[in-house]
XYZ file of N, CA and C in Angstrom:
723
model
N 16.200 -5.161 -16.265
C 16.954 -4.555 -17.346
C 16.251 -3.348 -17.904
N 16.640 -2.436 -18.873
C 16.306 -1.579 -19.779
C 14.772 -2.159 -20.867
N 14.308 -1.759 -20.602
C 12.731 -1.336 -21.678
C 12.450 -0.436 -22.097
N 13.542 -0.070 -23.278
C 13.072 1.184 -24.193
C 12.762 1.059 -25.132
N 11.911 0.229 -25.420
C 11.039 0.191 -26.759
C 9.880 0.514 -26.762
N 9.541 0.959 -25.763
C 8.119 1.372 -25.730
C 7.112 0.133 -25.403
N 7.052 -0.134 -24.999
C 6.534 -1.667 -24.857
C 5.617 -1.151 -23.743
N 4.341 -1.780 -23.805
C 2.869 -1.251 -22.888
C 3.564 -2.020 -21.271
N 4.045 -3.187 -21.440
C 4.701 -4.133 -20.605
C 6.225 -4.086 -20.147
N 6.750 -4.110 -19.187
C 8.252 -4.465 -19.092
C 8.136 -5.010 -17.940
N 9.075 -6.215 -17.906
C 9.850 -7.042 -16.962
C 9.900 -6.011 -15.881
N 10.741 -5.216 -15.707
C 11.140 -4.825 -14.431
C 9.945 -4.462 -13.451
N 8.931 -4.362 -14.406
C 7.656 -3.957 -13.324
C 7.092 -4.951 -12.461
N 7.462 -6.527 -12.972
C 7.094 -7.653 -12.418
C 8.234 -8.220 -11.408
N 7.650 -9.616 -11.232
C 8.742 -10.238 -10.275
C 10.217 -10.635 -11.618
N 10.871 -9.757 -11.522
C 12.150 -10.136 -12.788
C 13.372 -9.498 -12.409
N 13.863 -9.740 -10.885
C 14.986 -9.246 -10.824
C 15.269 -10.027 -9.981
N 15.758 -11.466 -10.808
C 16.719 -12.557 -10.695
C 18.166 -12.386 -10.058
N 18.340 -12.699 -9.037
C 19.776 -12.159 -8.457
C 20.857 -13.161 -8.226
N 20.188 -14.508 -7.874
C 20.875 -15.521 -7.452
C 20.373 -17.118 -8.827
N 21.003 -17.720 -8.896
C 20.632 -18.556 -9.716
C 21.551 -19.729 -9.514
N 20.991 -20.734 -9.914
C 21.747 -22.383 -9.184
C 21.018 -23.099 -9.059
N 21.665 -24.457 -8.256
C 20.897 -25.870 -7.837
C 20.603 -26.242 -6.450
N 19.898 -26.599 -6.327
C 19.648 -26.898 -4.795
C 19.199 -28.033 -4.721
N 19.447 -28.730 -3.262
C 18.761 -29.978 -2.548
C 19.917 -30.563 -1.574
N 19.364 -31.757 -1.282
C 19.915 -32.927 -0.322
C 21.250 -33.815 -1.017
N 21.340 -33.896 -2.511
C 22.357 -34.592 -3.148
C 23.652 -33.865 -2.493
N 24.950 -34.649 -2.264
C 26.139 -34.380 -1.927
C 26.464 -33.538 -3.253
N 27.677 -31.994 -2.545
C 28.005 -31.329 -2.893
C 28.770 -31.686 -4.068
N 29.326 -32.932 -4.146
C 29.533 -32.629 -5.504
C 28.995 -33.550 -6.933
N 27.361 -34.246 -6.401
C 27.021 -34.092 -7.197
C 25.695 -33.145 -7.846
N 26.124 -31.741 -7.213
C 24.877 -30.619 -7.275
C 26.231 -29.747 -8.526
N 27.597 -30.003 -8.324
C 28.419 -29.513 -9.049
C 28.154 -29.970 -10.491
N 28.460 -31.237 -10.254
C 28.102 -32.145 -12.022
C 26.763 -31.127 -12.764
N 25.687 -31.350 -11.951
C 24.845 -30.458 -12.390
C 24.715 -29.085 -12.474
N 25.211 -28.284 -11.657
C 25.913 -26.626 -12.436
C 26.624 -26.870 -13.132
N 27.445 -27.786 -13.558
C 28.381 -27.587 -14.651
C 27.542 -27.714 -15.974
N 27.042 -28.489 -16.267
C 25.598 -28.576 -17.327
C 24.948 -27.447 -17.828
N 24.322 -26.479 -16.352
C 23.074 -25.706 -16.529
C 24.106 -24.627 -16.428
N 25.209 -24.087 -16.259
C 25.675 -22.988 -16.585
C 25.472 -22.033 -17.424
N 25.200 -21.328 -17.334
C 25.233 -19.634 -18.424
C 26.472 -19.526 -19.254
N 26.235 -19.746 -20.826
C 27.933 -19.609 -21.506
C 27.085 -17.779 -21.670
N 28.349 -17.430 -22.049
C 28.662 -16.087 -22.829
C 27.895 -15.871 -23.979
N 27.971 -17.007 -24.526
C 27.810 -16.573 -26.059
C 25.987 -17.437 -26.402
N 25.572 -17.764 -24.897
C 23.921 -18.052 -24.571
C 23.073 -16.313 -24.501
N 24.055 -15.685 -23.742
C 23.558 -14.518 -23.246
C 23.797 -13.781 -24.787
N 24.631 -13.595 -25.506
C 24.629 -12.928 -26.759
C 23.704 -13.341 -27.253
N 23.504 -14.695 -28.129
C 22.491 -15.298 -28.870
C 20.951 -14.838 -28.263
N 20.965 -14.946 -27.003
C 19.041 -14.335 -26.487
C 19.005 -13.041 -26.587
N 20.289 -12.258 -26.717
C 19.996 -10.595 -26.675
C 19.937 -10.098 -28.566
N 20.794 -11.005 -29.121
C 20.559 -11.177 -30.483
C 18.822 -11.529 -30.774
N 18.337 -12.441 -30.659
C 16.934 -12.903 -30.555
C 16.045 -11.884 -30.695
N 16.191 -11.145 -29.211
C 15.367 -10.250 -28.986
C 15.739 -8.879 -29.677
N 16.523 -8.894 -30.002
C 16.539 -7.660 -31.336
C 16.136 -7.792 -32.623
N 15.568 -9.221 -32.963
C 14.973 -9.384 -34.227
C 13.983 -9.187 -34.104
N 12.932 -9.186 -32.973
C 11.996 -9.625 -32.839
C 10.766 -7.840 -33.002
N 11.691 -6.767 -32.625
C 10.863 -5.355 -32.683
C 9.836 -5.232 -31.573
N 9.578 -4.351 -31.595
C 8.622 -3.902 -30.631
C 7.676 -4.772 -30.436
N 6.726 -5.035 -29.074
C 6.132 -6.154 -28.647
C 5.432 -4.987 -27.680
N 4.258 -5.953 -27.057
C 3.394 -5.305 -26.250
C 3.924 -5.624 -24.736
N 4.618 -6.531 -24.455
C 5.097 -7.202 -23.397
C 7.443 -7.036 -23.954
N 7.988 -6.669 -22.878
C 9.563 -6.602 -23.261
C 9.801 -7.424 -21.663
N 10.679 -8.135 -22.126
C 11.538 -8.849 -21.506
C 12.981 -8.050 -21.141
N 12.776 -7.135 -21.859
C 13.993 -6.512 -21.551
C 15.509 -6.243 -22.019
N 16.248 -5.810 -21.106
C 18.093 -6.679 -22.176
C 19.063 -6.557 -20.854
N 19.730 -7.239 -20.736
C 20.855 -7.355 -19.804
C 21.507 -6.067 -19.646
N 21.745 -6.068 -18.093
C 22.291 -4.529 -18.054
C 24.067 -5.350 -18.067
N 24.515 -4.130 -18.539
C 26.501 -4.719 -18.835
C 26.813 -5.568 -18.060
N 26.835 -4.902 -16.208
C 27.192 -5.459 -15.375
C 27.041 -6.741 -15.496
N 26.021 -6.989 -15.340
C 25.215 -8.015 -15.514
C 25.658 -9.436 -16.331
N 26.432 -8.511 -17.499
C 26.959 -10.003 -18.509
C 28.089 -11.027 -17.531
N 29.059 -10.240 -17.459
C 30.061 -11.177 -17.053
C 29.714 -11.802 -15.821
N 28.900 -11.375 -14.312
C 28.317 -12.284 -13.827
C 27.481 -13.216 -14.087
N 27.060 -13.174 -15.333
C 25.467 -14.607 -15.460
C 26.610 -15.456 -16.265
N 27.878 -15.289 -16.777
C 28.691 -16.100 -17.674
C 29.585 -16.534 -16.256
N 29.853 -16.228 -15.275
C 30.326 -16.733 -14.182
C 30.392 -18.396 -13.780
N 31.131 -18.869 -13.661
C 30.773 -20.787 -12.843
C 30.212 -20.544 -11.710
N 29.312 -21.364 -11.530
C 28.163 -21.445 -9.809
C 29.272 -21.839 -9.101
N 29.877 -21.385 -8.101
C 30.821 -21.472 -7.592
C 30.152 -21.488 -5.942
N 29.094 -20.347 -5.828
C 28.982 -19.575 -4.413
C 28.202 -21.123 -3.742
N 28.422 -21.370 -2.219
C 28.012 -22.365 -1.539
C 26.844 -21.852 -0.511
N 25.733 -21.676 -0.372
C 24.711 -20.741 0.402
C 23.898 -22.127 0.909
N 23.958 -21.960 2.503
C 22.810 -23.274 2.897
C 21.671 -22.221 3.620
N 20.476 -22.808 2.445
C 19.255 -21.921 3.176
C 18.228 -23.074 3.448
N 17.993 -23.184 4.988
C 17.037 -23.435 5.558
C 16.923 -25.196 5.395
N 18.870 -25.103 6.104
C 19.229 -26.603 5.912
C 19.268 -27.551 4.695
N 19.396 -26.390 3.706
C 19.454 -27.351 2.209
C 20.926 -26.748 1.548
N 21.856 -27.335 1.173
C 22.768 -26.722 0.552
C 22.373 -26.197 -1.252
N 22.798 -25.329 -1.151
C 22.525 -24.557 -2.322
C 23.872 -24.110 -3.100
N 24.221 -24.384 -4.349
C 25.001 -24.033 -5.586
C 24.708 -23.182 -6.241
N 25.645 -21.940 -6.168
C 25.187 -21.487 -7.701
C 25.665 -19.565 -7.693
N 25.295 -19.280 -7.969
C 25.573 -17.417 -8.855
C 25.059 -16.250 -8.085
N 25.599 -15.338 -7.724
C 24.738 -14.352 -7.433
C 25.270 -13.301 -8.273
N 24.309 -12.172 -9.042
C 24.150 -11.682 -9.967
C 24.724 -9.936 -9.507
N 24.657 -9.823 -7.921
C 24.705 -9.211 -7.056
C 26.236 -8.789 -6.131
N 26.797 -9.860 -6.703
C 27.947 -10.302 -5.790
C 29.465 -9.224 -5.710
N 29.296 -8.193 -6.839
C 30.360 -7.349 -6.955
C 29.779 -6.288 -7.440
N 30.290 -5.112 -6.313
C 29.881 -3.922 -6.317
C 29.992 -3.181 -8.011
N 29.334 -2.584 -7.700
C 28.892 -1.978 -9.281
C 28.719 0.194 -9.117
N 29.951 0.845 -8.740
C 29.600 1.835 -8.538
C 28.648 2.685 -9.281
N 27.974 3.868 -8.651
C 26.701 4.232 -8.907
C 25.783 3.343 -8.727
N 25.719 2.123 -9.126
C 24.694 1.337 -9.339
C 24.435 0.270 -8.081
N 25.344 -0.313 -7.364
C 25.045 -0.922 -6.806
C 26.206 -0.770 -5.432
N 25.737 -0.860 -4.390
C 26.551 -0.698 -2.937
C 26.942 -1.883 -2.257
N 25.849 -2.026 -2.069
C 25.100 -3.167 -0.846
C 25.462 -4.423 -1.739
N 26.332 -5.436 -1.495
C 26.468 -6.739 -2.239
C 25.636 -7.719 -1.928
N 25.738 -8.624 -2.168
C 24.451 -10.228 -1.768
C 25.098 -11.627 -2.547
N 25.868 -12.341 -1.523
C 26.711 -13.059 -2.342
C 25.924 -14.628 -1.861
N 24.582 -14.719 -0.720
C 23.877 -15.580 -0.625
C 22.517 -14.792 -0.477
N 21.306 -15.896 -1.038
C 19.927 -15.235 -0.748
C 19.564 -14.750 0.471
N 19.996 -15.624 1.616
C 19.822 -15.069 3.177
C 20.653 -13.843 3.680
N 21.056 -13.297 2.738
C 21.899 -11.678 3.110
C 20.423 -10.963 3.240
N 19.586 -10.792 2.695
C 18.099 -9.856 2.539
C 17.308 -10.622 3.398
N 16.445 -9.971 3.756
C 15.524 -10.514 4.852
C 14.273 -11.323 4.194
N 13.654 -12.331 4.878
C 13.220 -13.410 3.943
C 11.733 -12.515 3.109
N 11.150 -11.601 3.587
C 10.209 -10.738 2.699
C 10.667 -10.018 1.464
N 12.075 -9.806 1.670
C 12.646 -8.993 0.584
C 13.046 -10.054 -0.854
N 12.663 -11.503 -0.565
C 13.021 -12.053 -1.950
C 11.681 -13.434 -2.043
N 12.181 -13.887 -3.078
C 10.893 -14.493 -3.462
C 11.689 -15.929 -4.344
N 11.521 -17.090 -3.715
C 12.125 -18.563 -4.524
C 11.688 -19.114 -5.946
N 11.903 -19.668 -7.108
C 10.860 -20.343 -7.972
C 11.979 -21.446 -8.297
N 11.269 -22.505 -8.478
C 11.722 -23.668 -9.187
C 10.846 -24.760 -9.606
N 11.289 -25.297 -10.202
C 10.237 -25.988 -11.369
C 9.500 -26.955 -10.277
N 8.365 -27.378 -10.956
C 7.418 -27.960 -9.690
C 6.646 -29.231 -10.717
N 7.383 -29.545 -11.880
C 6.868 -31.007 -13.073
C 7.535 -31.786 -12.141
N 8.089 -32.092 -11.167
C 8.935 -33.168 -10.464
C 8.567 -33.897 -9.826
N 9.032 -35.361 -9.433
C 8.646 -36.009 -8.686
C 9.221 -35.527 -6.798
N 8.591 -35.986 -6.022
C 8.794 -35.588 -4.683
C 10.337 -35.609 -4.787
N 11.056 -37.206 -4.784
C 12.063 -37.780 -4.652
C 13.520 -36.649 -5.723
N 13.212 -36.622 -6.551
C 13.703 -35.670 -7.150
C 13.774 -34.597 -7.200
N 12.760 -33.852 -6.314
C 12.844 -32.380 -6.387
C 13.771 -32.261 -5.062
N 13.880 -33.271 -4.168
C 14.437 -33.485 -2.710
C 16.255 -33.411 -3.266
N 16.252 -34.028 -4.350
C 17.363 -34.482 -4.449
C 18.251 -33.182 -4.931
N 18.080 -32.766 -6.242
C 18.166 -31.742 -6.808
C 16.771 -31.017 -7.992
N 17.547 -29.410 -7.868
C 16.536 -28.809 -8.188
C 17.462 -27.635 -8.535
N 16.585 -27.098 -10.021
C 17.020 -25.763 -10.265
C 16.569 -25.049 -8.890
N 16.810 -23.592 -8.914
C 16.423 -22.933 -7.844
C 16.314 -21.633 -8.659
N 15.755 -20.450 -8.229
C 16.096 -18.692 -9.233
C 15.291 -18.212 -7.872
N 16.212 -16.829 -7.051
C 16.214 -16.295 -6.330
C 15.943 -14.355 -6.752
N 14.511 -14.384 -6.541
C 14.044 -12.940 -7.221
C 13.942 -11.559 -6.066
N 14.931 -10.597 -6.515
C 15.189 -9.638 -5.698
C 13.709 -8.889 -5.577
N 12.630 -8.637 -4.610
C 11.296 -8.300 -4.695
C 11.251 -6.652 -4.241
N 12.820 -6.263 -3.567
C 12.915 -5.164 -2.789
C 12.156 -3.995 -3.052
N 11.452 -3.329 -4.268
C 11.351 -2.470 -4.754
C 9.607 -2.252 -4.452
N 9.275 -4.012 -4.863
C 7.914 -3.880 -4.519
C 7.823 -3.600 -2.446
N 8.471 -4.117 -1.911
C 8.751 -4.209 -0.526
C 8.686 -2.612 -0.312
N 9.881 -1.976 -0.547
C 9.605 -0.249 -0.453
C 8.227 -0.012 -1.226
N 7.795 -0.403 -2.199
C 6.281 0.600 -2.397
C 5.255 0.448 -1.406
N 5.183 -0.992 -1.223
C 4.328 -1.495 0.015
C 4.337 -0.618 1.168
N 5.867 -0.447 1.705
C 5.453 0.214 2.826
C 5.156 1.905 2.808
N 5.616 2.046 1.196
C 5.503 3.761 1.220
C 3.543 4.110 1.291
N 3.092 2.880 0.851
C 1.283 3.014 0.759
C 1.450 3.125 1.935
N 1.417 1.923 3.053
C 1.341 2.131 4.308
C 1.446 2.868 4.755
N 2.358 3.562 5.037
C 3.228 4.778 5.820
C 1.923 6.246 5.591
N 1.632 6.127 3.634
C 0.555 7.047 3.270
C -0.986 6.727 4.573
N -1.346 5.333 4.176
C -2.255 4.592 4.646
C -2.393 5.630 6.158
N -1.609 4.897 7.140
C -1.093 5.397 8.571
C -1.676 6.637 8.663
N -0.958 7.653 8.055
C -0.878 9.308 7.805
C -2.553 9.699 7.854
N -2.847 8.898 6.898
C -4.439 9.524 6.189
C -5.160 8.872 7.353
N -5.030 7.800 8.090
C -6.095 7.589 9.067
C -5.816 8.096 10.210
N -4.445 8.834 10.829
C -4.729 9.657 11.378
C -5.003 11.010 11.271
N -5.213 11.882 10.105
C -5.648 12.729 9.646
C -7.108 12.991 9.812
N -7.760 11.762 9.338
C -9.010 10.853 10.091
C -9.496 10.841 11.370
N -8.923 10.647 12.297
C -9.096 10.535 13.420
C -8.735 11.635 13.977
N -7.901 12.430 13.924
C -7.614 13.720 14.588
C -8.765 14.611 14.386
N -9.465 14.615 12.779
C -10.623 15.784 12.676
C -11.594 15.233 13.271
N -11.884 14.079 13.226
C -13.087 13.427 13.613
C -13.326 13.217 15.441
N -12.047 13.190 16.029
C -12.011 13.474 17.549
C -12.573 15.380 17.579
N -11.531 16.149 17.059
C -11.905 17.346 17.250
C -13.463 17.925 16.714
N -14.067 17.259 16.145
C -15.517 17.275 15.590
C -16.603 16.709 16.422
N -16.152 15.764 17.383
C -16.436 15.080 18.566
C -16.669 16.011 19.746
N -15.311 16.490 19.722
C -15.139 17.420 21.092
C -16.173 18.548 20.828
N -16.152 19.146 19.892
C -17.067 20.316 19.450
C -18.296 20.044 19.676
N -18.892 18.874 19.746
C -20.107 18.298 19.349
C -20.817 18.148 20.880
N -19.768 17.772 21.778
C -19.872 17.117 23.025
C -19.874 18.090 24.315
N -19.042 19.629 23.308
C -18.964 20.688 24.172
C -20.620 21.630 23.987
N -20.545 21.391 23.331
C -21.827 22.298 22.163
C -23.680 21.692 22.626
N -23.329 20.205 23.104
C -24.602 19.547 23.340
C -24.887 19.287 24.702
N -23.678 19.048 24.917
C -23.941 18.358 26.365
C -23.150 19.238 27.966
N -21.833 19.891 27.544
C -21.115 20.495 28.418
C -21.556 21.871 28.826
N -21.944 22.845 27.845
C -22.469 24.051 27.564
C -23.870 23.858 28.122
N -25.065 23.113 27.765
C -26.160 23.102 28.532
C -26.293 22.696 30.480
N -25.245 21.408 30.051
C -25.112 21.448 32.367
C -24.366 22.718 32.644
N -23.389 23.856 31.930
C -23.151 24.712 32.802
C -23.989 25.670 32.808
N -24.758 25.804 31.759
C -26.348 26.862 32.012
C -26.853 26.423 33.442
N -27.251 25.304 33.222
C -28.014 24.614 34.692
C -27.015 24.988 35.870
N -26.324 24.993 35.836
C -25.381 24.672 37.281
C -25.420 26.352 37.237
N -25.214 27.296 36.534
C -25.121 28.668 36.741
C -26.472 29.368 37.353
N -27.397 28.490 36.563
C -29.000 28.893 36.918
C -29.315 28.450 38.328
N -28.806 27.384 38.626
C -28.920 26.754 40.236
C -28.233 27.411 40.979
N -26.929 27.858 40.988
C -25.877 28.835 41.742
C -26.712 30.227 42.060
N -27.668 30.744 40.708
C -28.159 31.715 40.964
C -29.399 32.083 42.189
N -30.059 30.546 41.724
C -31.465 30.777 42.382
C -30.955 30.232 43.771
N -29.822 29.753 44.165
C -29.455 29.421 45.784
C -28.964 30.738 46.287
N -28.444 31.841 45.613
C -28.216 32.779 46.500
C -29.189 34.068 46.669
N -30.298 34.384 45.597
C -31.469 34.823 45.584
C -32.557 33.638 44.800
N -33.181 33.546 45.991
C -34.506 32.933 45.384
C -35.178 33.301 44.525
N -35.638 34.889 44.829
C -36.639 35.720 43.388
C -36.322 35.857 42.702
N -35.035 35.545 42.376
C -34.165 35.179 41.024
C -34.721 34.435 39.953
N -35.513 33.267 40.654
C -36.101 32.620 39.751
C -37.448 33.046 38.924
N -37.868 33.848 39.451
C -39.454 34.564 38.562
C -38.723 35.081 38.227
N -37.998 35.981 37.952
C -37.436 36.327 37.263
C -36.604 36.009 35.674
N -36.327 34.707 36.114
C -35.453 33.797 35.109
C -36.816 32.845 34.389
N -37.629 33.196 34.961
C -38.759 32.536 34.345
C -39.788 33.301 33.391
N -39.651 34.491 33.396
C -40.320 35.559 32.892
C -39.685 35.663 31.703
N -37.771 36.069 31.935
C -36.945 35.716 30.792
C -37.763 35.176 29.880
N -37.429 33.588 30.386
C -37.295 32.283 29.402
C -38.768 32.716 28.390
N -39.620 32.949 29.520
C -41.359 32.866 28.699
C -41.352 33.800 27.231
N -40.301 34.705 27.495
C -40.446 35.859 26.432
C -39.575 35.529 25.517
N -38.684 34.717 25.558
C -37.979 34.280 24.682
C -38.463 33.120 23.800
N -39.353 32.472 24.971
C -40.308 31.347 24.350
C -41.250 32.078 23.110
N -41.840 33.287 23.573
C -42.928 33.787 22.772
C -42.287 34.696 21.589
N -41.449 34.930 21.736
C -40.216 36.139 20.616
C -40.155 34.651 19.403
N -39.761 33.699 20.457
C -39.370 32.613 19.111
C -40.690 32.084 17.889
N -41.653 31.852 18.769
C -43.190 31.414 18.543
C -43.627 32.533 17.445
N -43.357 33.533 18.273
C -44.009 34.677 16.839
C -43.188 34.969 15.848
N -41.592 34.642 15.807
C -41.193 34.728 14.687
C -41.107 33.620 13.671
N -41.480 32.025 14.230
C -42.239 31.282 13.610
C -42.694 31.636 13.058
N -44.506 31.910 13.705
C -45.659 32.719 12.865
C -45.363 33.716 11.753
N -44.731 34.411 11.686
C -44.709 35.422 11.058
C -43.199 34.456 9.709
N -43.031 34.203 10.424
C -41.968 33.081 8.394
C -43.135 32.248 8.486
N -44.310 31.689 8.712
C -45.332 31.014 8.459
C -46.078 31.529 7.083
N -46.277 32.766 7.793
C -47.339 33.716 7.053
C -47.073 34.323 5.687
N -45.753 35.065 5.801
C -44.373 35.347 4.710
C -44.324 33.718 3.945
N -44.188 32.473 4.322
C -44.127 31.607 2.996
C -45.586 31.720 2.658
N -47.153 31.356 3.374
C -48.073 31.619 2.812
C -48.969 32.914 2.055
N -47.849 33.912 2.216
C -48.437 35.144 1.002
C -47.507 35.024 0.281
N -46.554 34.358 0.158
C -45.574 34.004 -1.510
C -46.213 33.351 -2.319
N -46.882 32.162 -1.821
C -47.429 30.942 -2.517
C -48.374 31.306 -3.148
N -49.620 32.424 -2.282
C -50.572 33.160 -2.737
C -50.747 33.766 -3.634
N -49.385 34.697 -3.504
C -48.940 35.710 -4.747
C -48.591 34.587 -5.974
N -47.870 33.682 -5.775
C -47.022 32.904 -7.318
C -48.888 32.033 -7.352
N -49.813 31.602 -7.178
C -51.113 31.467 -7.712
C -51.775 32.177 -8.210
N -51.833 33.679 -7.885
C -52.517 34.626 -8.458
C -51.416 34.777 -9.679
N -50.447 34.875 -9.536
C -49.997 35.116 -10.714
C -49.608 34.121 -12.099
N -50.149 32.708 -11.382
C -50.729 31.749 -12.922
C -51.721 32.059 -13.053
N -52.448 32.330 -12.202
C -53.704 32.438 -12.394
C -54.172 33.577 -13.578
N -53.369 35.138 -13.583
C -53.386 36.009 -14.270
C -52.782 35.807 -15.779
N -51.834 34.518 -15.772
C -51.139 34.613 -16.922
C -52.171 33.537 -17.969
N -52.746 32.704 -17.329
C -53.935 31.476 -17.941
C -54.896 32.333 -18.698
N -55.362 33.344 -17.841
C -56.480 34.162 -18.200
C -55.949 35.040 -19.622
């Protein structure tokens, strides 16, 4: 329903979208009737709790208020006959007549939605024998949480292959860069020295000078950090004094 009171809490965010409502069990059909006739929804039940909750003012937690539609089906007789999972079932669906704008898709038994899309409760103070026999039942439409679930997922999915795509291509780079690029030096350097031999003093003379170009420019950022260090000592040294 509607939560416009500002309320930190509202129903609709929880499991509270009751669709089907009735009796269930093994007792013959008509004495699951005797008992909807009892537990029925009057009219003037649904006024009196919406009355209630207008005395009551703003709350940290809202329960909510009946949407219109809504009235004249919960004042309805359990009429609808739904056997789920070999148990005959009595009782209301809240769902059962299209509601333009608002509603398309009808649900005139719980097994119209697929069994993830709803969620059962009924009282559980009972003895075995009695809960077998009859039993309230309240059939909670969960659909909404069902779509968020899979919209994370779907996110979920996305982001780990986003994941895996950079992290392969960071791979490949890594694999071209370390390992592919150095055997084709070799294999080019071997191609070379098989078709001239003196190729190789040659390629060796290279390498040595490149060895020693690197070595002395070591040395020399060696030397450059040790006359910085030199200089920033002499110059506590000058400021102490």
């Amino acid at each position: 329903g509607d939560c416009s009171n500002g309320a930190q809490d509202c129903a609709n965010a929880f499991h509270a979208h009751a669709f089907w409502i009735g009796v269930g069990g093994k007792a013959e059909l008509e004495t699951l009737r005797s008992h909807a006739d009892v537990a029925e929804i009057r009219a003037s039940s649904i006024a009196s709790w919406e009355k209630r909750l207008a005395g009551i003012g703003n709350t940290l937690y809202s329960v909510g208020t009946f949407p219109p539609e809504a009235h004249d089906a919960l004042a309805a007789p359990w009429q609808e006959v739904c056997d789920i999972g070999g148990v005959r079932h009595l009782g209301l669906s809240i769902l059962s007549q299209e509601v333009p704008g608002v509603l398309s898709h009808t649900i005139r038994c719980p097994l119209d939605l697929r069994p993830v899309e709803l969620r059962v409760y009924s009282p559980r103070l009972l003895r075995r024998e009695q809960f077998d026999d009859w039993r309230l039942v309240f059939f909670f439409d969960i659909r909404p949480f069902v779509k968020a679930g899979a919209t994370f997922g779907i996110l979920t999915t996305v982001f780990i292959c986003i994941v895996l795509t950079v992290a392969s291509v960071l791979f490949s780079a890594d694999a071209n860069n370390l390992v592919l690029a150095p055997i084709e030096r070799m294999i080019a350097k071997v191609n070379t020295i098989r078709d001239n031999p003196l190729q190789a003093i040659k390629m060796a003379d290279a390498q040595f000078e490149v060895e020693e170009a690197k070595k002395h420019r070591e040395r020399r950022k060696k030397e450059s950090i040790r006359q910085s260090l030199c200089a920033a000592e002499d110059a506590d040294a000058r400021q102490k004094v």
